[in-house]
Amino acid sequence: MERDLKSVRNIGISAHIDSGKTTLTERILFYTDRIHKINEVRGKDGTGAIMDSMELEKERGITIASAATYCRWRNHDINIIDTPGHVDFTVEVERSLRVLDGVILILCSVSGVQSQSITVDQQMKRYEVPCMAFINKCDRSGANPFKVIEQLKEKLGHNAVPMQIPIGLEQDHEGVIDLVKMKAYYFEGDNGEKVVVKDIPENLAEEALKVREDMLDKVSEFSDELTDAILEEQEISEELLMHAIRQGTLERKLTPVFLGSAYKNKAVQPAMDAVIDYLPSPVDIDNEAININNNEETVILKSEFDFPTVALAFKLDDGQYGQLTYVRVYQGCITKGNIIINTRTGKKIRPGRLIRMHSSEMEEVEEIPAGHIGAMFGVDCVSGDTFTAPDINYTMLAMHVMEPVISLSLKPVDNKSEIAMSKALNRFTKEDPTFKTHVDQETGETIIQGMGELHLDVYVERMRREYNANVEIGKPRVAYRETITRKADFNYTHKKQTGGAGQYGRIAGFIEPCDEDFEFNNKITGGKIPTQYIPSCEKGFQNCMEKGPKLEFPVTGIKITIQDGAYHSVDSSEMAFVAAARGAFLEAYNKAKPVIKEPIMKVVIETPNEFQGACMGLINQRRGIIEGSQEEGVMSVIEATVPLSDMFGFSTVLRSGTQGKAQFTMEFSSYKKVPQSIAEEIFKKKQEEKTNSKK
């Protein structure tokens, strides 16, 4: 692997569904001689794209799991991660952005900035990842890259600056004009592999100069030398201009915009040049770790090979040879046979096989040096674990993981399926932090939880295909929550006398609503409750949060303050105060006017204009609130918030109501109070479930 880190790029390709992420990655691999035939995402022969290695991905024509590969371009090593666009698999984007240095944000030249583009942009902001934009599909009818650049500025707040202008659009799209080099680029040959450089066509020369003037004005903010050269009307060198663009991109204050058509093999090579010219190398990015041995102080990691090793496991895969752990090495080197420590478990690991991934294919290597992405075989860990050299104890900050909002019950048909299901669930929960599973204590059913219907659907399908687990699926369930709406006092005494020492504890105080999930405030003075029993009080209250007294949903948004109490020198114990806290909670909870909260989803529908009214009707039928609607050419975009419980089966209804022409995305927005009529229905259902489970 490349040891000069200035010649390494770790990049991700992110975008909304169907913007052409996987198509662009296929072209990059073809032009860098990593593959010798271009496969399409929905290949006619059923082959599918190289980066979509899972059977399900090829069938559905979507990316489900992020795939890693690498290639070489202009003597640079480029590690690429192709991420899913569907919001249900948002953790795949999250985990990839956590370990990447730069991102190509792909936008469709017709649809522009879509709902998932906004989500990806928020994720890039969270990890402060520099990015460049590639406006794809310039050959499509209705293509308008300049409109998309305006949307980048307005909707995402990017300082988007075009580096190219198109030579023709829609069916006349032939190539691009490079505004840095001021040359026209055409792409010839069967797969656009021949790059032909010509002078700018006369009919576009004036427009090119005008857009370049604007570009120079914006880029000059990042270089005093460039500003001086412009003011003194000197000739501006390519190096000076490129240095200023790179500086602005690294600071995340500039987004250079490129355009083309990946499907028609137009302008992919200049975008690859831009990755090398403008996106950061590992040495350009400061990565932080926490030193556990030294009061959890923050340490800046050095992208050096002879420093102690620090690496992060960001993705797990269960291959035919056992667990495959994808790692990004930030400092030092993981070498075959050398000891590293998993800082979460403290276990020593001696990696036997190290590999570099090319989608589902592998290439054995002796080491994975700092700044690179690779994988280890046979290492037992979970996603987000940090590996270090034995002489240091650092941990990397884990990625942001959203809580699941939907659940299904699973029931294996026979004993063989039960064993297979348990193996599958064990693997999936290790691989995906947003996929959770537990056994319902009352019904004995296995419950799986995830980010959406498609998310759970894919895992159930994988269970059947990869593990031959024959399972029956229950109805989807919504992750309801309980909370309180007003302040209520408690003053509870727990007293139990059995032969010998009894149990005694008194707690007084109040509960009130708050913005946090759970807050505990100790205002006890004068030793009315001894200090050693305070954690037991907190534990008792926290245990009550798992299952609310109203309908047994988890309780959130409660602040508990204890102000008074009493203890007995013989009969008081930790157990007595845990029980007293439980009694105090139950006493106050019903007085605090409890309500049920439900997950509300942000739904974005893209539909042809003639079905706009029908789509709005479908949203209104589902207790939805339409927040905005705008027409963009022949398409309309409707934004709404809808309760998750009313969104089940929506994709089928939407397809039949729009002749299959509309599509929608849905992501979690917030929790809101359930209307009284719906709350009564939920209460009835709960009572029925309880009755049935007792039979």
XYZ file of C-alpha atoms in Angstrom:
695
model
C 0.000 0.000 0.000
C 1.091 3.570 -0.736
C 3.411 4.904 2.002
C 3.452 8.517 0.816
C 0.194 9.611 2.434
C -0.056 12.727 0.275
C -0.765 10.245 -2.539
C -3.709 8.611 -0.723
C -7.395 9.575 -0.861
C -10.154 7.996 1.247
C -13.399 9.077 -0.366
C -17.077 8.219 -0.193
C -19.739 8.546 -2.846
C -23.024 9.724 -1.329
C -26.368 10.881 -2.687
C -30.142 10.469 -2.801
C -31.566 7.201 -4.210
C -31.118 6.790 -7.964
C -28.682 9.681 -8.429
C -26.070 7.363 -9.954
C -23.620 6.615 -7.106
C -22.982 2.991 -8.048
C -22.944 3.842 -11.778
C -20.236 6.465 -11.184
C -18.188 4.020 -9.080
C -18.389 1.406 -11.878
C -17.011 3.991 -14.357
C -14.182 4.972 -12.013
C -13.183 1.305 -11.635
C -13.304 0.819 -15.402
C -11.122 3.852 -16.183
C -8.571 2.822 -13.525
C -8.379 -0.747 -14.981
C -9.844 -2.355 -11.880
C -12.602 -3.917 -14.009
C -12.594 -4.649 -17.735
C -16.301 -4.517 -18.440
C -18.885 -1.992 -17.278
C -21.901 -3.623 -15.606
C -25.095 -1.655 -15.170
C -26.902 -1.402 -11.827
C -29.976 -3.094 -13.292
C -28.089 -5.277 -15.777
C -30.223 -7.044 -18.425
C -28.298 -10.276 -17.900
C -28.844 -10.128 -14.134
C -25.162 -9.443 -13.427
C -25.687 -6.122 -11.644
C -22.924 -3.705 -10.719
C -19.626 -4.976 -9.255
C -20.148 -2.822 -6.143
C -23.603 -4.365 -5.544
C -22.295 -7.814 -4.629
C -25.335 -9.003 -2.637
C -27.997 -10.926 -4.597
C -30.729 -8.701 -3.135
C -28.902 -5.584 -4.343
C -28.754 -6.905 -7.908
C -32.439 -7.835 -7.903
C -33.712 -4.573 -6.457
C -31.182 -2.338 -8.236
C -30.350 -0.563 -4.961
C -27.290 -0.470 -2.722
C -27.976 -1.982 0.719
C -24.534 -2.322 2.293
C -21.693 0.119 1.706
C -18.985 -1.544 -0.408
C -15.275 -0.727 -0.240
C -12.797 -0.821 -3.096
C -9.597 0.863 -4.129
C -7.987 1.953 -7.372
C -5.009 3.937 -8.647
C -5.273 7.143 -10.679
C -2.370 9.457 -11.522
C -0.078 7.441 -9.167
C -2.456 7.985 -6.232
C -4.142 5.260 -4.149
C -7.879 5.974 -3.916
C -9.950 4.023 -1.362
C -13.610 4.370 -2.329
C -16.751 3.527 -0.355
C -20.007 3.384 -2.332
C -22.826 4.057 0.169
C -26.591 3.367 0.024
C -28.989 6.206 -0.803
C -32.056 4.773 0.917
C -32.755 6.371 4.285
C -33.445 2.970 5.917
C -29.743 2.167 5.494
C -28.554 5.544 6.741
C -26.210 3.869 9.277
C -24.151 2.616 6.308
C -23.605 6.231 5.234
C -22.971 7.276 8.845
C -20.305 4.626 9.453
C -18.605 5.401 6.138
C -18.478 9.170 6.700
C -17.000 8.507 10.162
C -13.828 7.073 8.561
C -13.575 8.982 5.278
C -11.550 12.111 4.567
C -13.607 13.457 1.652
C -16.893 12.884 -0.195
C -18.234 13.209 -3.722
C -21.826 14.415 -3.308
C -23.752 13.351 -6.405
C -26.836 15.275 -7.471
C -29.212 14.564 -10.327
C -29.268 17.413 -12.870
C -33.055 17.021 -13.208
C -34.189 16.367 -9.610
C -31.493 18.511 -7.946
C -31.194 18.592 -4.158
C -33.560 15.897 -2.852
C -34.536 14.843 0.677
C -31.755 12.299 1.102
C -29.180 14.789 -0.259
C -30.127 16.956 2.748
C -29.672 14.033 5.182
C -26.254 13.162 3.702
C -25.238 16.817 3.939
C -26.157 16.885 7.651
C -24.039 13.757 8.180
C -21.081 15.389 6.396
C -21.446 18.435 8.661
C -21.522 16.180 11.754
C -18.112 14.696 10.870
C -16.826 17.874 9.151
C -16.014 16.033 5.924
C -14.921 18.230 2.963
C -16.788 17.540 -0.252
C -17.008 18.228 -3.969
C -20.258 17.966 -5.940
C -20.822 16.045 -9.170
C -24.027 16.926 -11.042
C -24.879 13.716 -12.860
C -27.351 12.812 -15.632
C -26.715 15.921 -17.758
C -27.926 13.849 -20.723
C -31.434 13.491 -19.255
C -34.424 15.401 -20.536
C -34.949 18.488 -18.340
C -31.295 18.607 -17.189
C -30.379 21.975 -15.667
C -27.092 21.924 -13.703
C -27.210 25.685 -12.987
C -30.556 25.284 -11.202
C -28.940 22.509 -9.088
C -26.014 24.805 -8.179
C -28.534 27.402 -6.922
C -30.264 24.687 -4.857
C -26.896 23.687 -3.367
C -26.557 27.270 -2.162
C -30.145 27.793 -0.990
C -31.137 24.393 0.424
C -27.779 23.155 1.747
C -26.004 26.462 2.392
C -22.938 25.458 0.347
C -20.653 27.994 -1.274
C -21.083 26.045 -4.541
C -18.772 27.192 -7.331
C -18.882 25.610 -10.824
C -15.511 24.382 -12.114
C -17.014 23.393 -15.469
C -19.846 24.308 -17.805
C -21.569 21.758 -20.060
C -21.085 21.454 -23.806
C -24.732 20.834 -24.659
C -27.408 19.361 -22.423
C -30.013 16.594 -22.664
C -29.463 14.526 -25.855
C -26.894 17.096 -27.085
C -24.574 16.633 -24.053
C -21.100 16.066 -25.547
C -18.623 17.061 -22.859
C -17.513 19.855 -20.524
C -15.455 23.043 -20.524
C -12.843 23.154 -17.761
C -12.820 26.688 -16.286
C -9.413 26.218 -14.606
C -7.557 25.092 -17.740
C -9.982 26.873 -20.121
C -10.142 23.870 -22.450
C -13.014 21.794 -23.876
C -13.108 18.085 -22.984
C -14.819 15.476 -25.164
C -15.109 11.748 -24.420
C -14.854 9.283 -27.290
C -14.517 5.523 -27.742
C -17.050 2.797 -26.888
C -16.972 3.654 -23.162
C -15.805 7.279 -23.193
C -12.241 6.181 -22.347
C -10.571 8.517 -24.872
C -10.374 12.042 -23.473
C -10.046 14.547 -26.319
C -8.921 18.074 -25.359
C -9.816 20.898 -27.756
C -10.172 24.672 -27.724
C -13.427 26.082 -26.370
C -16.151 26.266 -29.075
C -16.768 29.871 -30.175
C -20.451 29.811 -29.226
C -19.529 28.989 -25.582
C -16.417 31.183 -25.181
C -18.299 34.210 -23.806
C -20.294 32.147 -21.280
C -17.125 30.321 -20.152
C -15.327 33.652 -19.484
C -18.316 35.030 -17.575
C -18.657 31.952 -15.299
C -14.855 31.866 -14.829
C -14.858 35.522 -13.688
C -17.432 34.668 -11.035
C -15.440 31.568 -10.018
C -12.196 33.590 -9.646
C -14.004 36.129 -7.504
C -15.215 33.442 -5.073
C -12.002 31.397 -5.024
C -9.761 34.436 -4.425
C -11.091 34.609 -0.840
C -8.817 31.645 -0.024
C -5.555 33.023 -1.452
C -4.010 36.483 -1.045
C -1.629 35.763 -3.946
C -4.567 34.997 -6.243
C -6.354 38.205 -5.123
C -3.210 40.237 -5.901
C -2.820 38.559 -9.306
C -6.463 39.388 -10.190
C -6.173 43.019 -9.023
C -2.915 43.533 -10.923
C -4.454 41.814 -13.970
C -1.561 39.355 -14.163
C -1.857 35.998 -15.870
C -3.243 33.493 -13.351
C -1.348 30.221 -13.237
C -3.218 26.905 -12.970
C -1.179 25.979 -9.850
C -2.169 29.164 -8.023
C -5.851 28.754 -8.868
C -5.909 25.036 -7.963
C -4.131 25.714 -4.650
C -6.827 28.284 -3.699
C -9.681 25.907 -4.681
C -8.081 23.116 -2.630
C -7.679 25.425 0.369
C -11.341 26.477 0.303
C -12.491 22.847 -0.082
C -10.371 21.607 2.852
C -11.774 24.370 5.075
C -15.345 23.301 4.052
C -15.980 26.872 2.922
C -16.079 26.029 -0.786
C -17.765 23.217 -2.735
C -16.265 22.835 -6.230
C -18.969 21.622 -8.640
C -18.332 19.273 -11.584
C -20.802 17.848 -14.066
C -21.304 15.072 -16.578
C -23.167 11.836 -17.220
C -21.784 8.670 -15.634
C -24.221 6.453 -17.544
C -23.162 7.968 -20.904
C -19.459 7.897 -19.842
C -19.091 11.672 -20.020
C -16.733 13.706 -17.784
C -15.944 11.020 -15.183
C -12.156 11.369 -15.673
C -12.056 15.125 -14.847
C -14.043 14.351 -11.662
C -11.378 11.776 -10.719
C -8.675 14.392 -11.349
C -10.585 16.710 -9.012
C -10.572 14.058 -6.251
C -6.776 14.131 -6.358
C -6.434 17.894 -6.858
C -8.982 19.132 -4.298
C -10.058 16.475 -1.768
C -7.896 15.916 1.341
C -5.227 13.287 1.909
C -5.016 11.680 5.404
C -2.326 14.216 6.428
C -4.694 17.135 5.731
C -7.236 15.992 8.347
C -6.929 16.121 12.152
C -8.351 12.983 13.772
C -8.978 12.820 17.501
C -8.961 10.028 20.079
C -9.587 9.973 23.833
C -6.788 8.891 26.167
C -8.588 6.687 28.738
C -5.509 6.533 31.012
C -5.160 10.313 31.232
C -8.504 11.760 32.426
C -10.031 11.168 28.997
C -8.071 14.023 27.447
C -8.317 14.513 23.688
C -5.305 13.409 21.644
C -4.638 14.448 18.031
C -3.533 11.367 16.079
C -0.573 11.540 13.692
C -0.815 9.889 10.288
C 2.649 8.402 10.808
C 3.727 4.774 10.441
C 6.170 4.583 13.383
C 3.722 5.948 16.014
C 1.706 3.509 18.234
C -1.169 1.950 16.277
C -4.726 3.360 16.508
C -7.476 1.954 14.249
C -11.281 1.930 14.183
C -13.530 -1.003 13.188
C -16.313 0.669 11.225
C -18.084 -2.239 9.504
C -18.448 -6.002 9.971
C -19.237 -8.630 7.376
C -19.739 -12.358 7.760
C -17.825 -13.910 4.869
C -17.241 -17.551 3.955
C -14.002 -17.552 6.002
C -15.519 -16.016 9.157
C -16.012 -12.444 10.355
C -14.461 -9.755 8.207
C -13.711 -6.523 10.090
C -13.231 -3.353 8.028
C -10.774 -0.976 9.717
C -9.476 2.515 9.087
C -5.944 2.900 10.480
C -5.363 6.438 11.783
C -1.896 6.070 13.280
C 0.856 3.466 13.137
C 0.378 0.212 11.263
C -1.568 -3.043 11.623
C 0.904 -5.755 10.640
C 0.196 -9.463 10.147
C 1.031 -11.349 13.357
C 1.670 -8.252 15.520
C -0.373 -7.818 18.712
C -3.085 -5.143 18.940
C -5.589 -4.581 21.784
C -9.365 -4.122 21.553
C -9.745 -1.219 24.038
C -13.414 -2.020 24.760
C -12.793 -5.637 25.839
C -9.071 -5.434 26.702
C -8.489 -8.582 24.605
C -5.213 -9.123 22.745
C -5.546 -9.821 19.029
C -2.932 -11.114 16.598
C -4.353 -10.636 13.062
C -3.556 -13.636 10.872
C -4.946 -12.383 7.565
C -5.045 -8.785 6.361
C -6.739 -7.895 3.120
C -7.599 -5.023 0.854
C -11.155 -5.145 -0.456
C -12.450 -4.776 -3.978
C -16.238 -5.066 -3.403
C -16.622 -8.801 -2.591
C -13.149 -9.749 -3.919
C -10.044 -9.726 -1.739
C -6.336 -9.130 -2.069
C -3.996 -10.334 0.720
C -1.571 -7.749 2.159
C 1.158 -7.858 4.829
C 0.160 -4.608 6.551
C -2.452 -1.851 6.660
C -0.553 1.412 7.273
C -1.876 4.702 8.707
C -4.213 6.561 6.385
C -5.514 3.390 4.722
C -8.676 1.295 4.830
C -8.380 -2.493 4.936
C -9.920 -5.531 6.577
C -8.947 -8.231 9.084
C -10.178 -11.822 9.220
C -11.222 -13.772 12.291
C -11.255 -10.887 14.791
C -14.114 -10.931 17.296
C -15.392 -7.383 17.826
C -18.394 -5.128 17.229
C -18.837 -2.133 14.937
C -17.206 0.955 16.508
C -14.430 -0.851 18.456
C -10.997 0.804 18.668
C -7.778 -1.209 18.235
C -4.491 0.138 19.606
C -0.880 -0.872 20.238
C -0.444 -2.583 23.668
C 1.369 0.421 25.219
C -1.471 2.974 24.789
C -5.141 3.037 25.797
C -6.998 5.317 23.368
C -10.567 5.111 22.155
C -12.039 6.756 19.060
C -15.377 8.558 19.246
C -18.125 6.238 18.058
C -20.454 7.204 15.241
C -23.908 8.685 15.753
C -26.559 5.929 15.806
C -30.284 6.636 15.562
C -32.813 4.699 17.647
C -35.026 2.212 15.737
C -38.642 3.295 15.139
C -40.355 0.162 13.836
C -40.557 -3.449 14.982
C -41.785 -6.842 13.739
C -42.349 -10.122 15.538
C -40.694 -13.255 14.129
C -41.671 -16.857 14.742
C -39.526 -19.737 13.455
C -41.554 -22.516 11.802
C -39.453 -25.397 13.192
C -36.462 -26.138 15.420
C -33.946 -25.989 12.556
C -35.227 -22.523 11.577
C -35.014 -21.385 15.201
C -31.267 -22.201 15.357
C -30.690 -20.549 11.943
C -32.692 -17.457 12.974
C -30.695 -17.064 16.176
C -27.388 -17.256 14.205
C -28.659 -14.683 11.693
C -29.887 -12.250 14.382
C -26.600 -12.542 16.251
C -24.705 -11.598 13.097
C -27.034 -8.794 11.956
C -27.040 -7.026 15.355
C -23.229 -7.075 15.414
C -23.045 -5.702 11.869
C -25.738 -3.019 12.116
C -26.118 -0.827 15.244
C -29.588 0.371 14.096
C -30.926 -3.213 13.926
C -31.930 -4.488 17.372
C -33.588 -7.627 18.665
C -35.079 -8.894 21.932
C -37.534 -11.479 23.219
C -40.882 -10.181 24.487
C -41.140 -11.460 28.066
C -44.933 -11.754 27.977
C -45.560 -13.327 24.577
C -42.200 -15.112 24.161
C -41.985 -13.734 20.588
C -38.721 -12.586 19.043
C -38.971 -8.885 18.162
C -36.702 -7.207 15.586
C -36.421 -3.401 15.388
C -35.107 -1.164 12.637
C -35.314 2.118 10.725
C -38.164 1.306 8.333
C -40.167 -1.355 6.491
C -37.530 -1.853 3.784
C -34.780 -2.180 6.420
C -36.565 -5.049 8.215
C -37.793 -6.560 4.946
C -34.196 -6.876 3.693
C -33.021 -8.550 6.919
C -35.902 -11.061 6.913
C -35.147 -11.856 3.256
C -31.428 -12.284 4.035
C -32.350 -14.599 6.922
C -34.275 -16.812 4.509
C -31.649 -16.796 1.760
C -28.370 -16.865 3.649
C -29.441 -18.982 6.651
C -32.421 -20.992 5.301
C -34.450 -19.752 8.272
C -38.145 -20.210 7.615
C -39.901 -17.568 9.730
C -43.435 -16.243 10.060
C -43.736 -12.468 10.370
C -46.135 -10.641 12.673
C -47.650 -7.221 11.969
C -45.271 -4.234 12.064
C -45.320 -2.391 15.389
C -44.598 1.205 16.150
C -42.132 2.226 18.863
C -44.552 4.259 21.013
C -43.310 6.128 24.081
C -44.990 7.360 27.279
C -44.351 10.680 28.987
C -45.937 13.042 31.515
C -47.452 16.479 30.922
C -47.365 18.095 34.363
C -45.528 18.197 37.677
C -46.560 15.759 40.450
C -45.342 15.200 44.009
C -44.511 11.906 45.688
C -43.940 10.943 49.307
C -43.650 7.182 49.539
C -42.617 4.922 52.404
C -41.551 1.352 51.673
C -41.993 -0.768 54.810
C -41.805 -4.540 54.973
C -41.471 -6.550 58.145
C -40.530 -10.206 57.934
C -38.801 -12.218 60.634
C -35.413 -10.606 61.419
C -34.299 -7.445 59.613
C -37.057 -5.799 57.570
C -36.999 -3.275 54.731
C -37.488 0.444 55.228
C -36.999 3.537 53.047
C -38.897 6.790 52.509
C -38.485 9.078 49.491
C -40.206 12.418 48.855
C -39.912 14.873 45.984
C -41.533 15.514 42.605
C -41.467 14.487 38.923
C -41.846 16.912 36.017
C -41.556 16.889 32.207
C -38.164 17.726 30.638
C -36.408 17.647 27.246
C -33.890 14.937 28.175
C -34.882 11.238 28.209
C -34.197 10.969 31.948
C -32.788 13.381 34.499
C -32.173 12.714 38.212
C -31.696 15.596 40.627
C -30.564 14.971 44.209
C -31.578 17.790 46.606
C -31.304 15.762 49.844
C -29.699 17.692 52.706
C -28.776 16.828 56.271
C -28.225 13.125 55.536
C -31.953 12.307 55.517
C -31.063 9.598 53.004
C -27.420 8.441 53.406
C -25.202 9.075 50.357
C -24.672 5.356 49.705
C -28.424 4.898 49.057
C -28.788 7.762 46.501
C -27.591 5.608 43.516
C -30.175 2.962 44.571
C -32.916 5.619 44.418
C -31.759 6.616 40.919
C -31.586 2.959 39.854
C -35.137 2.337 41.133
C -36.503 5.292 39.129
C -34.514 4.318 36.029
C -35.890 0.753 36.143
C -39.409 2.212 35.948
C -38.522 4.044 32.709
C -38.176 0.782 30.768
C -41.902 -0.005 30.957
C -44.464 2.687 31.698
C -47.320 1.946 34.127
C -49.904 3.271 31.621
C -49.407 0.959 28.618
C -45.998 -0.599 29.220
C -44.228 1.508 26.577
C -40.776 2.949 27.446
C -41.029 6.246 29.365
C -39.058 9.338 28.256
C -38.819 13.044 29.074
C -38.957 12.862 32.878
C -36.968 14.811 35.456
C -37.042 13.431 39.000
C -36.046 15.566 42.004
C -35.735 14.023 45.478
C -35.828 16.492 48.397
C -36.640 14.522 51.513
C -36.659 11.015 52.916
C -35.934 8.811 55.902
C -33.952 5.680 56.662
C -33.611 3.112 59.426
C -30.214 2.169 60.794
C -31.014 -1.578 60.684
C -33.845 -2.087 58.174
C -32.669 0.254 55.395
C -30.742 -1.285 52.482
C -30.029 -0.627 48.799
C -32.848 -3.014 47.889
C -35.285 -1.163 50.158
C -34.539 2.185 48.449
C -34.837 0.659 44.952
C -38.326 -0.563 45.986
C -39.162 2.824 47.579
C -38.214 4.624 44.332
C -40.447 2.282 42.347
C -43.382 2.950 44.682
C -42.747 6.721 44.574
C -42.680 6.678 40.748
C -45.969 4.766 40.486
C -47.584 7.109 43.014
C -46.625 10.268 41.130
C -46.883 8.997 37.529
C -50.670 8.747 37.345
C -51.054 12.186 38.959
C -48.749 13.700 36.297
C -51.283 13.195 33.451
C -49.359 10.602 31.356
C -49.770 10.572 27.551
C -48.586 8.361 24.688
C -46.153 9.739 22.095
C -45.717 8.321 18.597
C -42.899 8.619 16.041
C -43.625 11.196 13.341
C -41.864 10.689 10.006
C -40.692 13.277 7.505
C -42.063 12.066 4.168
C -40.996 13.449 0.783
C -42.933 12.356 -2.311
C -41.679 12.977 -5.852
C -44.478 12.621 -8.362
C -45.422 13.758 -11.889
C -47.487 16.964 -11.698
C -50.746 15.293 -12.769
C -50.735 13.121 -9.590
C -49.910 15.941 -7.171
C -53.504 16.211 -5.887
C -53.858 12.428 -5.509
C -50.636 12.242 -3.458
C -51.772 15.076 -1.186
C -55.062 13.195 -0.669
C -53.128 10.055 0.362
C -51.157 12.093 2.924
C -54.319 13.712 4.350
C -55.969 10.287 4.761
C -53.034 9.284 6.975
C -53.220 12.094 9.565
C -50.405 13.793 7.643
C -49.588 17.490 7.636
C -48.371 18.867 4.298
C -45.507 21.289 4.942
C -44.748 22.338 1.412
C -45.168 21.508 -2.252
C -43.265 22.780 -5.229
C -43.245 22.062 -8.918
C -39.894 21.421 -10.561
C -40.515 21.105 -14.275
C -42.724 18.076 -14.919
C -42.306 16.769 -11.366
C -43.754 17.894 -8.035
C -42.080 17.482 -4.654
C -44.416 17.225 -1.644
C -42.976 17.458 1.871
C -45.081 16.287 4.793
C -44.960 14.878 8.311
C -46.972 11.708 8.911
C -47.304 9.362 11.929
C -45.355 6.149 11.299
C -48.340 3.981 12.306
C -50.228 5.276 9.236
C -47.362 4.720 6.787
C -47.400 0.901 6.669
C -47.998 -0.357 3.146
C -47.824 3.207 1.795
C -45.464 2.262 -1.065
C -48.117 -0.086 -2.571
C -50.888 2.507 -2.234
C -48.679 5.227 -3.736
C -47.732 3.050 -6.700
C -51.341 2.143 -7.503
C -52.464 5.776 -7.110
C -49.814 7.164 -9.494
C -49.458 4.353 -12.085
C -46.133 3.453 -10.460
C -44.600 6.839 -11.345
C -44.150 8.367 -7.863
C -41.530 7.513 -5.283
C -41.114 8.550 -1.664
C -38.530 8.639 1.100
C -39.254 8.610 4.788
C -37.080 9.340 7.822
C -37.671 9.839 11.528
C -38.479 13.421 12.511
C -39.699 13.580 16.130
C -42.045 12.155 18.786
C -45.449 13.818 19.267
C -48.486 13.265 21.486
C -51.050 10.783 20.134
C -54.633 12.146 19.685
C -57.112 10.891 22.315
C -59.123 8.712 19.886
C -55.958 6.926 18.674
C -54.712 6.545 22.275
C -57.968 4.753 23.149
C -57.490 2.380 20.190
C -53.921 1.614 21.312
C -55.198 0.961 24.848
C -57.843 -1.489 23.515
C -55.253 -3.338 21.410
C -52.927 -3.624 24.410
C -55.725 -5.093 26.537
C -56.556 -7.629 23.783
C -52.878 -8.642 23.493
C -52.681 -9.173 27.250
C -55.858 -11.278 27.234
C -54.610 -13.404 24.307
C -51.181 -13.967 25.869
C -52.810 -15.280 29.078
C -54.942 -17.822 27.185
